[in-house]
mmCIF file of C-alpha atoms and ligand atoms in Angstrom:
data_model
loop_
_atom_site.group_PDB
_atom_site.id
_atom_site.type_symbol
_atom_site.label_atom_id
_atom_site.label_comp_id
_atom_site.label_asym_id
_atom_site.label_seq_id
_atom_site.Cartn_x
_atom_site.Cartn_y
_atom_site.Cartn_z
ATOM 1 C CA MET Q 16 4.433 -36.818 4.204
ATOM 2 C CA THR Q 17 2.792 -39.633 6.051
ATOM 3 C CA SER Q 18 -0.629 -40.279 7.527
ATOM 4 C CA SER Q 19 0.473 -39.009 10.860
ATOM 5 C CA ASP Q 20 0.695 -35.510 9.187
ATOM 6 C CA VAL Q 21 -2.900 -35.605 8.252
ATOM 7 C CA ASN Q 22 -4.723 -32.618 9.780
ATOM 8 C CA PRO Q 23 -6.645 -33.956 12.701
ATOM 9 C CA LEU Q 24 -9.475 -31.432 12.080
ATOM 10 C CA TRP Q 25 -10.243 -31.734 8.476
ATOM 11 C CA GLY Q 26 -8.019 -34.644 7.222
ATOM 12 C CA GLY Q 27 -10.483 -37.639 7.787
ATOM 13 C CA ARG Q 28 -10.723 -38.359 4.043
ATOM 14 C CA PHE Q 29 -6.950 -37.741 3.383
ATOM 15 C CA ALA Q 30 -4.493 -40.571 3.296
ATOM 16 C CA ALA Q 31 -1.365 -38.403 3.461
ATOM 17 C CA GLY Q 32 -0.589 -34.916 4.910
ATOM 18 C CA PRO Q 33 0.365 -31.942 2.582
ATOM 19 C CA SER Q 34 3.657 -31.622 1.106
ATOM 20 C CA GLU Q 35 6.084 -29.342 2.984
ATOM 21 C CA ILE Q 36 5.572 -26.592 0.384
ATOM 22 C CA MET Q 37 1.800 -26.839 0.638
ATOM 23 C CA ALA Q 38 1.918 -26.709 4.473
ATOM 24 C CA ARG Q 39 4.008 -23.564 4.271
ATOM 25 C CA ILE Q 40 1.802 -21.781 1.713
ATOM 26 C CA ASN Q 41 -1.352 -22.814 3.597
ATOM 27 C CA ALA Q 42 -0.407 -21.939 7.178
ATOM 28 C CA SER Q 43 -1.290 -18.560 8.584
ATOM 29 C CA ILE Q 44 -0.556 -19.221 12.275
ATOM 30 C CA THR Q 45 2.677 -17.128 12.059
ATOM 31 C CA PHE Q 46 0.541 -14.035 11.684
ATOM 32 C CA ASP Q 47 -3.056 -14.858 12.702
ATOM 33 C CA LYS Q 48 -2.048 -15.833 16.231
ATOM 34 C CA ARG Q 49 -2.571 -12.155 16.799
ATOM 35 C CA LEU Q 50 -6.172 -13.044 16.646
ATOM 36 C CA HIS Q 51 -6.030 -15.236 19.702
ATOM 37 C CA ALA Q 52 -7.968 -12.960 22.121
ATOM 38 C CA GLU Q 53 -10.689 -12.312 19.632
ATOM 39 C CA ASP Q 54 -10.860 -15.943 18.538
ATOM 40 C CA ILE Q 55 -11.306 -17.110 22.193
ATOM 41 C CA ARG Q 56 -13.817 -14.296 22.996
ATOM 42 C CA ALA Q 57 -15.902 -15.074 19.886
ATOM 43 C CA SER Q 58 -15.801 -18.866 20.779
ATOM 44 C CA LYS Q 59 -16.974 -18.222 24.278
ATOM 45 C CA ALA Q 60 -19.913 -16.141 23.010
ATOM 46 C CA HIS Q 61 -20.794 -18.927 20.550
ATOM 47 C CA CYS Q 62 -20.589 -21.589 23.180
ATOM 48 C CA ALA Q 63 -22.715 -19.623 25.625
ATOM 49 C CA MET Q 64 -25.305 -19.293 22.914
ATOM 50 C CA LEU Q 65 -25.209 -23.029 21.928
ATOM 51 C CA VAL Q 66 -25.903 -23.906 25.658
ATOM 52 C CA ALA Q 67 -28.746 -21.077 25.784
ATOM 53 C CA GLN Q 68 -30.323 -22.590 22.760
ATOM 54 C CA GLY Q 69 -30.129 -26.200 24.073
ATOM 55 C CA ILE Q 70 -27.893 -27.124 21.201
ATOM 56 C CA ILE Q 71 -25.169 -28.523 23.465
ATOM 57 C CA THR Q 72 -25.441 -29.470 27.099
ATOM 58 C CA HIS Q 73 -24.535 -27.318 30.065
ATOM 59 C CA GLU Q 74 -21.813 -29.731 31.088
ATOM 60 C CA ASP Q 75 -20.003 -29.510 27.692
ATOM 61 C CA GLY Q 76 -20.631 -25.770 27.672
ATOM 62 C CA ALA Q 77 -19.077 -25.398 30.981
ATOM 63 C CA ALA Q 78 -15.990 -27.626 30.053
ATOM 64 C CA ILE Q 79 -15.517 -25.694 26.784
ATOM 65 C CA LEU Q 80 -15.709 -22.266 28.524
ATOM 66 C CA ASN Q 81 -13.302 -23.417 31.229
ATOM 67 C CA GLY Q 82 -10.958 -24.947 28.703
ATOM 68 C CA LEU Q 83 -10.875 -21.633 26.636
ATOM 69 C CA ASP Q 84 -10.102 -19.580 29.700
ATOM 70 C CA GLN Q 85 -7.143 -21.932 30.425
ATOM 71 C CA ILE Q 86 -5.850 -21.673 26.706
ATOM 72 C CA ALA Q 87 -6.258 -17.971 26.989
ATOM 73 C CA GLN Q 88 -4.039 -17.874 30.108
ATOM 74 C CA GLU Q 89 -1.553 -20.238 28.377
ATOM 75 C CA ILE Q 90 -1.239 -17.768 25.522
ATOM 76 C CA THR Q 91 -0.937 -14.704 27.684
ATOM 77 C CA GLU Q 92 1.829 -16.325 29.758
ATOM 78 C CA GLY Q 93 3.670 -17.576 26.533
ATOM 79 C CA ARG Q 94 3.185 -21.192 27.442
ATOM 80 C CA PHE Q 95 1.001 -22.003 24.460
ATOM 81 C CA VAL Q 96 2.784 -23.916 21.488
ATOM 82 C CA PHE Q 97 1.458 -22.631 18.178
ATOM 83 C CA LYS Q 98 1.832 -25.392 15.458
ATOM 84 C CA ALA Q 99 2.096 -24.621 11.757
ATOM 85 C CA ALA Q 100 0.704 -28.063 11.100
ATOM 86 C CA LEU Q 101 -2.630 -26.918 12.631
ATOM 87 C CA GLU Q 102 -2.693 -23.966 10.064
ATOM 88 C CA ASP Q 103 -4.257 -21.199 11.741
ATOM 89 C CA ILE Q 104 -5.311 -19.700 15.077
ATOM 90 C CA HIS Q 105 -8.810 -21.319 15.044
ATOM 91 C CA MET Q 106 -7.435 -24.978 14.607
ATOM 92 C CA ASN Q 107 -4.623 -24.339 17.105
ATOM 93 C CA VAL Q 108 -7.035 -23.259 19.716
ATOM 94 C CA GLU Q 109 -9.540 -25.942 19.103
ATOM 95 C CA ALA Q 110 -6.917 -28.740 18.947
ATOM 96 C CA ARG Q 111 -5.497 -27.568 22.256
ATOM 97 C CA LEU Q 112 -9.093 -27.515 23.627
ATOM 98 C CA ALA Q 113 -9.443 -31.248 22.536
ATOM 99 C CA GLU Q 114 -6.194 -32.001 24.340
ATOM 100 C CA ARG Q 115 -7.496 -30.393 27.519
ATOM 101 C CA ILE Q 116 -11.151 -31.317 27.720
ATOM 102 C CA GLY Q 117 -11.522 -34.404 25.144
ATOM 103 C CA PRO Q 118 -14.197 -34.999 22.669
ATOM 104 C CA ALA Q 119 -16.555 -32.320 24.069
ATOM 105 C CA ALA Q 120 -14.184 -29.801 22.353
ATOM 106 C CA GLY Q 121 -15.621 -30.846 19.029
ATOM 107 C CA ARG Q 122 -19.091 -29.573 20.028
ATOM 108 C CA LEU Q 123 -17.799 -25.994 20.044
ATOM 109 C CA HIS Q 124 -17.607 -25.918 16.288
ATOM 110 C CA THR Q 125 -21.433 -26.921 16.027
ATOM 111 C CA ALA Q 126 -23.146 -24.467 13.806
ATOM 112 C CA ARG Q 127 -20.117 -22.572 12.700
ATOM 113 C CA SER Q 128 -17.270 -22.678 10.186
ATOM 114 C CA ARG Q 129 -13.968 -21.155 10.130
ATOM 115 C CA ASN Q 130 -15.339 -18.886 7.508
ATOM 116 C CA ASP Q 131 -17.674 -17.035 9.816
ATOM 117 C CA GLN Q 132 -15.238 -17.441 12.647
ATOM 118 C CA VAL Q 133 -12.293 -15.678 11.083
ATOM 119 C CA ALA Q 134 -14.654 -12.877 9.797
ATOM 120 C CA THR Q 135 -15.873 -12.468 13.214
ATOM 121 C CA ASP Q 136 -12.479 -12.505 14.819
ATOM 122 C CA PHE Q 137 -10.890 -10.058 12.305
ATOM 123 C CA ARG Q 138 -13.855 -7.554 12.697
ATOM 124 C CA LEU Q 139 -13.227 -7.731 16.349
ATOM 125 C CA TRP Q 140 -9.603 -7.135 15.912
ATOM 126 C CA VAL Q 141 -10.024 -4.175 13.385
ATOM 127 C CA ARG Q 142 -12.622 -2.575 15.753
ATOM 128 C CA GLY Q 143 -10.008 -2.800 18.641
ATOM 129 C CA ALA Q 144 -7.269 -1.385 16.410
ATOM 130 C CA ILE Q 145 -9.624 1.514 15.375
ATOM 131 C CA ASP Q 146 -10.304 2.372 19.053
ATOM 132 C CA ALA Q 147 -6.644 2.329 19.786
ATOM 133 C CA LEU Q 148 -5.689 4.497 16.901
ATOM 134 C CA MET Q 149 -8.386 6.852 17.585
ATOM 135 C CA GLU Q 150 -7.002 7.463 20.984
ATOM 136 C CA ALA Q 151 -3.504 7.933 19.587
ATOM 137 C CA GLN Q 152 -4.918 10.457 17.142
ATOM 138 C CA SER Q 153 -6.636 12.300 19.987
ATOM 139 C CA ARG Q 154 -3.355 12.517 21.945
ATOM 140 C CA LEU Q 155 -1.735 13.999 18.884
ATOM 141 C CA GLN Q 156 -4.501 16.520 18.411
ATOM 142 C CA GLY Q 157 -4.275 17.514 22.124
ATOM 143 C CA THR Q 158 -0.399 17.912 21.743
ATOM 144 C CA LEU Q 159 -0.786 20.019 18.669
ATOM 145 C CA LEU Q 160 -3.463 22.172 20.355
ATOM 146 C CA ASP Q 161 -1.191 22.727 23.300
ATOM 147 C CA GLN Q 162 1.655 23.946 21.071
ATOM 148 C CA ALA Q 163 -0.834 26.040 18.879
ATOM 149 C CA GLU Q 164 -2.079 27.676 22.015
ATOM 150 C CA ARG Q 165 1.515 28.464 23.159
ATOM 151 C CA HIS Q 166 2.212 29.996 19.812
ATOM 152 C CA ALA Q 167 -0.990 31.712 19.079
ATOM 153 C CA ALA Q 168 0.911 34.847 18.445
ATOM 154 C CA THR Q 169 4.168 33.556 16.974
ATOM 155 C CA VAL Q 170 4.324 34.881 13.528
ATOM 156 C CA MET Q 171 5.807 32.784 10.751
ATOM 157 C CA PRO Q 172 5.664 32.880 6.997
ATOM 158 C CA GLY Q 173 2.880 30.910 5.381
ATOM 159 C CA PHE Q 174 3.845 29.232 2.202
ATOM 160 C CA THR Q 175 2.436 28.571 -1.246
ATOM 161 C CA HIS Q 176 4.679 26.745 -3.653
ATOM 162 C CA LEU Q 177 7.123 26.703 -0.714
ATOM 163 C CA GLN Q 178 7.663 30.394 -1.238
ATOM 164 C CA ALA Q 179 6.974 32.864 1.515
ATOM 165 C CA ALA Q 180 3.424 33.963 0.767
ATOM 166 C CA GLN Q 181 1.687 35.668 3.728
ATOM 167 C CA PRO Q 182 2.405 35.939 7.386
ATOM 168 C CA VAL Q 183 0.499 33.510 9.601
ATOM 169 C CA THR Q 184 0.983 32.304 13.077
ATOM 170 C CA PHE Q 185 2.670 29.022 14.071
ATOM 171 C CA GLY Q 186 -0.556 28.182 16.107
ATOM 172 C CA HIS Q 187 -2.630 28.779 12.981
ATOM 173 C CA HIS Q 188 -0.365 26.545 10.944
ATOM 174 C CA LEU Q 189 -0.451 23.701 13.584
ATOM 175 C CA LEU Q 190 -4.358 23.921 13.786
ATOM 176 C CA ALA Q 191 -4.470 22.963 10.134
ATOM 177 C CA TYR Q 192 -3.172 19.496 11.226
ATOM 178 C CA VAL Q 193 -5.650 19.297 14.097
ATOM 179 C CA GLU Q 194 -8.395 19.684 11.467
ATOM 180 C CA MET Q 195 -6.828 16.855 9.186
ATOM 181 C CA ILE Q 196 -6.391 14.443 12.114
ATOM 182 C CA GLY Q 197 -10.013 15.328 13.232
ATOM 183 C CA ARG Q 198 -11.286 14.216 9.801
ATOM 184 C CA ASP Q 199 -9.107 11.117 10.043
ATOM 185 C CA ARG Q 200 -10.843 10.203 13.265
ATOM 186 C CA GLY Q 201 -14.214 10.836 11.659
ATOM 187 C CA ARG Q 202 -13.247 8.253 8.853
ATOM 188 C CA PHE Q 203 -12.258 5.655 11.484
ATOM 189 C CA THR Q 204 -15.628 6.483 13.217
ATOM 190 C CA ASP Q 205 -17.553 5.839 9.986
ATOM 191 C CA ALA Q 206 -15.642 2.640 9.250
ATOM 192 C CA ARG Q 207 -16.138 1.351 12.808
ATOM 193 C CA ARG Q 208 -19.900 1.952 12.500
ATOM 194 C CA ARG Q 209 -20.215 0.014 9.282
ATOM 195 C CA LEU Q 210 -18.044 -2.905 10.332
ATOM 196 C CA ASN Q 211 -19.915 -3.371 13.579
ATOM 197 C CA GLU Q 212 -22.096 -6.219 12.320
ATOM 198 C CA CYS Q 213 -21.561 -9.925 13.426
ATOM 199 C CA PRO Q 214 -20.809 -12.538 10.813
ATOM 200 C CA LEU Q 215 -21.267 -15.552 13.296
ATOM 201 C CA GLY Q 216 -24.040 -17.792 12.175
ATOM 202 C CA ALA Q 217 -23.288 -17.415 8.445
ATOM 203 C CA ALA Q 218 -21.297 -20.633 8.912
ATOM 204 C CA ALA Q 219 -19.509 -21.629 5.700
ATOM 205 C CA LEU Q 220 -21.696 -19.425 3.437
ATOM 206 C CA ALA Q 221 -25.326 -20.514 3.653
ATOM 207 C CA GLY Q 222 -26.163 -20.175 7.345
ATOM 208 C CA THR Q 223 -26.929 -23.364 9.575
ATOM 209 C CA SER Q 224 -29.903 -25.582 10.207
ATOM 210 C CA PHE Q 225 -29.301 -25.458 13.937
ATOM 211 C CA PRO Q 226 -31.653 -23.110 15.948
ATOM 212 C CA ILE Q 227 -28.930 -20.545 16.680
ATOM 213 C CA ASP Q 228 -29.535 -17.105 18.129
ATOM 214 C CA ARG Q 229 -27.367 -14.712 16.124
ATOM 215 C CA HIS Q 230 -28.776 -11.642 17.973
ATOM 216 C CA ARG Q 231 -27.411 -13.112 21.183
ATOM 217 C CA THR Q 232 -23.950 -13.605 19.898
ATOM 218 C CA ALA Q 233 -23.847 -10.257 18.065
ATOM 219 C CA ALA Q 234 -24.970 -8.455 21.282
ATOM 220 C CA GLU Q 235 -22.561 -10.432 23.479
ATOM 221 C CA LEU Q 236 -19.550 -9.286 21.230
ATOM 222 C CA GLY Q 237 -20.619 -5.751 21.152
ATOM 223 C CA PHE Q 238 -21.944 -5.737 17.582
ATOM 224 C CA ASP Q 239 -24.971 -3.639 16.736
ATOM 225 C CA ARG Q 240 -26.600 -6.473 14.915
ATOM 226 C CA PRO Q 241 -25.862 -9.731 12.893
ATOM 227 C CA CYS Q 242 -24.897 -9.354 9.271
ATOM 228 C CA ALA Q 243 -27.979 -9.433 7.022
ATOM 229 C CA ASN Q 244 -26.562 -11.826 4.316
ATOM 230 C CA SER Q 245 -24.541 -14.860 5.003
ATOM 231 C CA LEU Q 246 -22.612 -14.825 1.771
ATOM 232 C CA ASP Q 247 -21.605 -11.175 2.239
ATOM 233 C CA ALA Q 248 -20.809 -11.914 5.950
ATOM 234 C CA VAL Q 249 -18.186 -14.516 5.018
ATOM 235 C CA SER Q 250 -16.726 -12.999 1.968
ATOM 236 C CA ASP Q 251 -16.430 -9.266 2.178
ATOM 237 C CA ARG Q 252 -13.352 -7.529 3.543
ATOM 238 C CA ASP Q 253 -14.490 -4.046 2.895
ATOM 239 C CA PHE Q 254 -14.221 -3.284 6.636
ATOM 240 C CA ALA Q 255 -10.541 -3.927 6.394
ATOM 241 C CA LEU Q 256 -10.179 -2.014 3.160
ATOM 242 C CA GLU Q 257 -11.999 0.932 4.815
ATOM 243 C CA PHE Q 258 -9.656 0.652 7.777
ATOM 244 C CA LEU Q 259 -6.656 0.679 5.455
ATOM 245 C CA SER Q 260 -7.895 3.668 3.427
ATOM 246 C CA ALA Q 261 -8.586 5.765 6.513
ATOM 247 C CA ALA Q 262 -5.169 4.765 7.867
ATOM 248 C CA ALA Q 263 -3.568 5.673 4.530
ATOM 249 C CA LEU Q 264 -5.098 9.183 4.610
ATOM 250 C CA CYS Q 265 -3.936 9.641 8.252
ATOM 251 C CA ALA Q 266 -0.446 8.375 7.235
ATOM 252 C CA VAL Q 267 -0.483 10.881 4.287
ATOM 253 C CA HIS Q 268 -1.321 13.678 6.740
ATOM 254 C CA LEU Q 269 1.415 12.664 9.087
ATOM 255 C CA SER Q 270 3.875 12.487 6.241
ATOM 256 C CA ARG Q 271 3.200 16.111 5.249
ATOM 257 C CA LEU Q 272 3.801 17.386 8.928
ATOM 258 C CA ALA Q 273 6.898 15.098 9.027
ATOM 259 C CA GLU Q 274 8.165 16.789 5.911
ATOM 260 C CA GLU Q 275 7.502 20.182 7.396
ATOM 261 C CA LEU Q 276 9.571 19.281 10.463
ATOM 262 C CA VAL Q 277 12.420 18.052 8.152
ATOM 263 C CA LEU Q 278 12.276 21.446 6.437
ATOM 264 C CA TRP Q 279 11.765 23.565 9.588
ATOM 265 C CA THR Q 280 14.748 21.935 11.308
ATOM 266 C CA SER Q 281 17.056 22.384 8.348
ATOM 267 C CA SER Q 282 19.786 24.945 8.532
ATOM 268 C CA PRO Q 283 18.149 27.356 5.959
ATOM 269 C CA PHE Q 284 15.024 27.431 8.085
ATOM 270 C CA ARG Q 285 15.961 26.790 11.710
ATOM 271 C CA PHE Q 286 12.331 27.547 12.680
ATOM 272 C CA VAL Q 287 12.106 24.751 15.223
ATOM 273 C CA SER Q 288 14.485 22.280 16.999
ATOM 274 C CA LEU Q 289 13.634 18.709 17.797
ATOM 275 C CA SER Q 290 14.666 17.215 21.139
ATOM 276 C CA ASP Q 291 17.444 14.669 21.790
ATOM 277 C CA ALA Q 292 14.748 12.082 22.352
ATOM 278 C CA PHE Q 293 13.552 12.337 18.664
ATOM 279 C CA THR Q 294 16.788 12.921 16.686
ATOM 280 C CA THR Q 295 20.028 11.043 15.984
ATOM 281 C CA GLY Q 296 23.538 12.210 15.497
ATOM 282 C CA SER Q 297 25.884 11.681 12.528
ATOM 283 C CA SER Q 298 28.727 9.204 12.928
ATOM 284 C CA ILE Q 299 31.217 11.547 11.059
ATOM 285 C CA MET Q 300 29.660 14.916 11.322
ATOM 286 C CA PRO Q 301 29.528 15.984 14.995
ATOM 287 C CA GLN Q 302 27.439 19.226 14.217
ATOM 288 C CA LYS Q 303 24.515 17.234 12.851
ATOM 289 C CA ARG Q 304 21.193 16.452 14.448
ATOM 290 C CA ASN Q 305 19.082 14.380 12.149
ATOM 291 C CA PRO Q 306 15.316 14.389 12.033
ATOM 292 C CA ASP Q 307 15.188 10.622 11.467
ATOM 293 C CA ALA Q 308 11.769 10.014 13.205
ATOM 294 C CA ALA Q 309 10.296 12.615 10.939
ATOM 295 C CA GLU Q 310 11.928 11.078 7.891
ATOM 296 C CA LEU Q 311 10.642 7.659 8.853
ATOM 297 C CA ILE Q 312 7.090 8.961 9.327
ATOM 298 C CA ARG Q 313 7.442 10.439 5.930
ATOM 299 C CA ALA Q 314 8.502 7.079 4.531
ATOM 300 C CA LYS Q 315 6.040 4.866 6.333
ATOM 301 C CA ALA Q 316 3.201 6.418 4.515
ATOM 302 C CA GLY Q 317 4.393 4.439 1.634
ATOM 303 C CA ARG Q 318 4.181 1.255 3.293
ATOM 304 C CA VAL Q 319 0.552 2.062 4.594
ATOM 305 C CA ILE Q 320 -0.570 3.096 1.029
ATOM 306 C CA GLY Q 321 1.036 -0.189 -0.155
ATOM 307 C CA ALA Q 322 -0.928 -2.179 2.280
ATOM 308 C CA LEU Q 323 -4.183 -0.519 1.141
ATOM 309 C CA ASN Q 324 -3.247 -1.376 -2.524
ATOM 310 C CA ALA Q 325 -2.198 -4.881 -1.675
ATOM 311 C CA LEU Q 326 -5.555 -5.809 -0.156
ATOM 312 C CA LEU Q 327 -7.536 -3.989 -2.814
ATOM 313 C CA VAL Q 328 -5.805 -6.191 -5.413
ATOM 314 C CA VAL Q 329 -6.221 -9.353 -3.300
ATOM 315 C CA MET Q 330 -9.936 -8.691 -3.161
ATOM 316 C CA LYS Q 331 -10.420 -7.772 -6.745
ATOM 317 C CA GLY Q 332 -12.382 -10.381 -8.669
ATOM 318 C CA VAL Q 333 -12.502 -13.007 -6.003
ATOM 319 C CA PRO Q 334 -16.016 -14.807 -6.509
ATOM 320 C CA LEU Q 335 -18.447 -15.221 -3.657
ATOM 321 C CA ALA Q 336 -18.228 -16.561 -1.139
ATOM 322 C CA TYR Q 337 -15.145 -17.271 0.877
ATOM 323 C CA ALA Q 338 -11.831 -18.100 -0.993
ATOM 324 C CA LYS Q 339 -8.447 -18.636 0.591
ATOM 325 C CA ASP Q 340 -7.317 -15.420 -0.976
ATOM 326 C CA MET Q 341 -8.980 -13.872 2.013
ATOM 327 C CA GLN Q 342 -6.341 -15.392 4.446
ATOM 328 C CA ASP Q 343 -4.011 -12.702 2.967
ATOM 329 C CA ASP Q 344 -6.024 -9.924 4.349
ATOM 330 C CA LYS Q 345 -4.479 -9.870 7.738
ATOM 331 C CA GLU Q 346 -0.829 -9.047 7.382
ATOM 332 C CA PRO Q 347 -1.397 -5.709 5.676
ATOM 333 C CA VAL Q 348 -3.922 -4.715 8.303
ATOM 334 C CA PHE Q 349 -1.663 -5.904 11.247
ATOM 335 C CA GLU Q 350 1.256 -4.017 9.676
ATOM 336 C CA THR Q 351 -0.764 -0.965 9.101
ATOM 337 C CA ALA Q 352 -2.091 -0.668 12.608
ATOM 338 C CA ASP Q 353 1.372 -1.207 14.057
ATOM 339 C CA THR Q 354 3.032 1.339 11.823
ATOM 340 C CA LEU Q 355 0.315 4.028 12.055
ATOM 341 C CA ASN Q 356 0.408 3.599 15.951
ATOM 342 C CA LEU Q 357 4.103 4.072 15.938
ATOM 343 C CA CYS Q 358 3.987 7.031 13.578
ATOM 344 C CA LEU Q 359 1.276 8.804 15.690
ATOM 345 C CA ALA Q 360 3.261 8.177 18.898
ATOM 346 C CA ALA Q 361 6.512 9.396 17.268
ATOM 347 C CA MET Q 362 4.854 12.480 15.885
ATOM 348 C CA THR Q 363 3.106 13.228 19.341
ATOM 349 C CA GLY Q 364 6.582 13.059 21.155
ATOM 350 C CA MET Q 365 8.212 15.297 18.457
ATOM 351 C CA ILE Q 366 5.408 17.963 18.590
ATOM 352 C CA ALA Q 367 5.415 17.861 22.461
ATOM 353 C CA ASP Q 368 9.217 18.402 22.706
ATOM 354 C CA LEU Q 369 9.454 20.969 19.980
ATOM 355 C CA THR Q 370 11.497 24.108 20.599
ATOM 356 C CA VAL Q 371 10.122 27.060 18.426
ATOM 357 C CA HIS Q 372 12.605 29.633 17.328
ATOM 358 C CA ALA Q 373 10.176 32.487 17.133
ATOM 359 C CA GLU Q 374 12.923 35.065 16.033
ATOM 360 C CA ALA Q 375 13.941 32.898 12.922
ATOM 361 C CA MET Q 376 10.233 32.749 12.090
ATOM 362 C CA GLY Q 377 9.877 36.426 12.390
ATOM 363 C CA ALA Q 378 13.115 37.208 10.507
ATOM 364 C CA ALA Q 379 11.861 35.044 7.631
ATOM 365 C CA CYS Q 380 8.876 37.254 7.432
ATOM 366 C CA ALA Q 381 10.903 40.317 6.833
ATOM 367 C CA VAL Q 382 12.146 39.110 3.435
ATOM 368 C CA GLY Q 383 10.343 38.658 0.197
ATOM 369 C CA HIS Q 384 7.604 41.249 0.604
ATOM 370 C CA ILE Q 385 5.432 38.848 2.310
ATOM 371 C CA THR Q 386 3.019 41.498 3.588
ATOM 372 C CA ALA Q 387 2.439 42.738 -0.137
ATOM 373 C CA THR Q 388 -1.075 41.282 -0.318
ATOM 374 C CA ASP Q 389 -2.010 42.637 3.105
ATOM 375 C CA LEU Q 390 -0.803 46.051 2.087
ATOM 376 C CA ALA Q 391 -2.754 46.007 -1.118
ATOM 377 C CA ASP Q 392 -5.813 44.870 0.820
ATOM 378 C CA TRP Q 393 -5.276 47.685 3.200
ATOM 379 C CA LEU Q 394 -4.947 50.368 0.299
ATOM 380 C CA VAL Q 395 -8.233 49.161 -0.913
ATOM 381 C CA ARG Q 396 -10.091 48.731 2.363
ATOM 382 C CA VAL Q 397 -8.801 51.732 4.311
ATOM 383 C CA LEU Q 398 -7.818 54.253 1.654
ATOM 384 C CA GLY Q 399 -10.575 53.272 -0.712
ATOM 385 C CA MET Q 400 -8.404 52.828 -3.628
ATOM 386 C CA LEU Q 401 -9.675 50.755 -6.526
ATOM 387 C CA PRO Q 402 -7.888 47.502 -7.303
ATOM 388 C CA PRO Q 403 -5.960 47.445 -10.425
ATOM 389 C CA CYS Q 404 -8.159 46.820 -13.422
ATOM 390 C CA ARG Q 405 -7.170 43.678 -15.409
ATOM 391 C CA SER Q 406 -8.686 44.922 -18.788
ATOM 392 C CA PRO Q 407 -5.854 45.757 -21.220
ATOM 393 C CA THR Q 408 -7.838 48.880 -22.448
ATOM 394 C CA CYS Q 409 -8.444 50.312 -19.070
ATOM 395 C CA LYS Q 410 -5.820 52.596 -17.496
ATOM 396 C CA ARG Q 411 -7.093 52.657 -13.977
ATOM 397 C CA LEU Q 412 -4.223 51.982 -11.643
ATOM 398 C CA SER Q 413 -2.361 49.898 -14.112
ATOM 399 C CA PRO Q 414 1.406 50.179 -13.753
ATOM 400 C CA THR Q 415 2.095 52.308 -16.749
HETATM 401 N N1 LIG R 30 -7.121 -19.211 8.145
HETATM 402 C C1 LIG R 30 -8.289 -18.929 7.344
HETATM 403 C C2 LIG R 30 -8.349 -17.479 6.905
HETATM 404 O O1 LIG R 30 -7.770 -16.769 7.636
HETATM 405 C C3 LIG R 30 -9.494 -19.451 8.061
HETATM 406 C C4 LIG R 30 -10.619 -19.726 7.214
HETATM 407 C C5 LIG R 30 -10.368 -20.957 6.531
HETATM 408 N N2 LIG R 30 -11.496 -21.370 5.702
HETATM 409 C C6 LIG R 30 -11.529 -22.326 4.757
HETATM 410 N N3 LIG R 30 -12.631 -22.640 4.230
HETATM 411 N N4 LIG R 30 -10.306 -23.092 4.535
HETATM 412 O O2 LIG R 30 -8.963 -17.198 5.970
#
């Protein structure tokens, strides 16, 4: 590596650039470019605050805001060239700003560090992901409710130990999932409320001596308030972990419904059929219709649980405040948001298109004495018979 590879933003004291391997392990741009909209939004809020506080001039502020808007446009139009040598999204945007507007670009980083910047960007991103996932969850709930209503009187066996236990209705069964997804939404709501504090102003870890207005940037970015403690603001990722754990629970719920769809569509059951749109055929067995989407939802819960575990282990034992370990927080979160979104959409599609075979469900109720419990209850309730006594010495209603 030569001096021409020295990082333009922090390399002032460095004679040579990083080794190729160092550059590869250090760069996060391949994945954190997904934070571009949040990064620019937070930079604009920071810039407006710096101007309002008289920390930078109106002219510099206007040039920065205008430059950031143009960069946002370059990115959305696919014209922006992301450079691994510039490590991450923050330095890519800032370097481009310098190319566009010259030295005034450097003033944007007054009174902030990449540490409070990345924590802010990531909170904004996770907040947006929660909002999108909660909408997807609502759509699934609505679809389940529609089917439940349609099948409020469609009798099917309810199971315990996967043995036919007591008759229920298909509507009743589906409504169990409406409850689960409702609690999953509740967990996202809780996580969102706790994450909605703004790290900006914490700077590297200890705050800044510039007369910034943290309340202004927090409000501008839709946060409820600034974070109370600067070390905490830059170093905790519990908001990402709460997101992942709420997502993992939702993925587990989806995997159970997916497994039921696999069972219900199998030939011994034939309770429901999935549509062409959500099944695949077999290359050698023409009679087959495979519930691949359901199987994949069942499988993907593993990845989401894995992502939660991965970030828990990354964060374990990291001393305060920021450490580069935290750069590894993003991929599990991005992957989880994508995976859960896809699983919710696929489940919604499968449920919406479901054909229910009420006769097969009813016929399955005719075997295995599944009304035995109801009959026993009826004998006691209506005929006033006493329930069998469990005492070995009492003869009341015992079999012999
Ligand atoms: N790309 C970094 C991350 O995601 C940004 C923060 C870098 N901070 C630092 N002190 N090197 O964590």
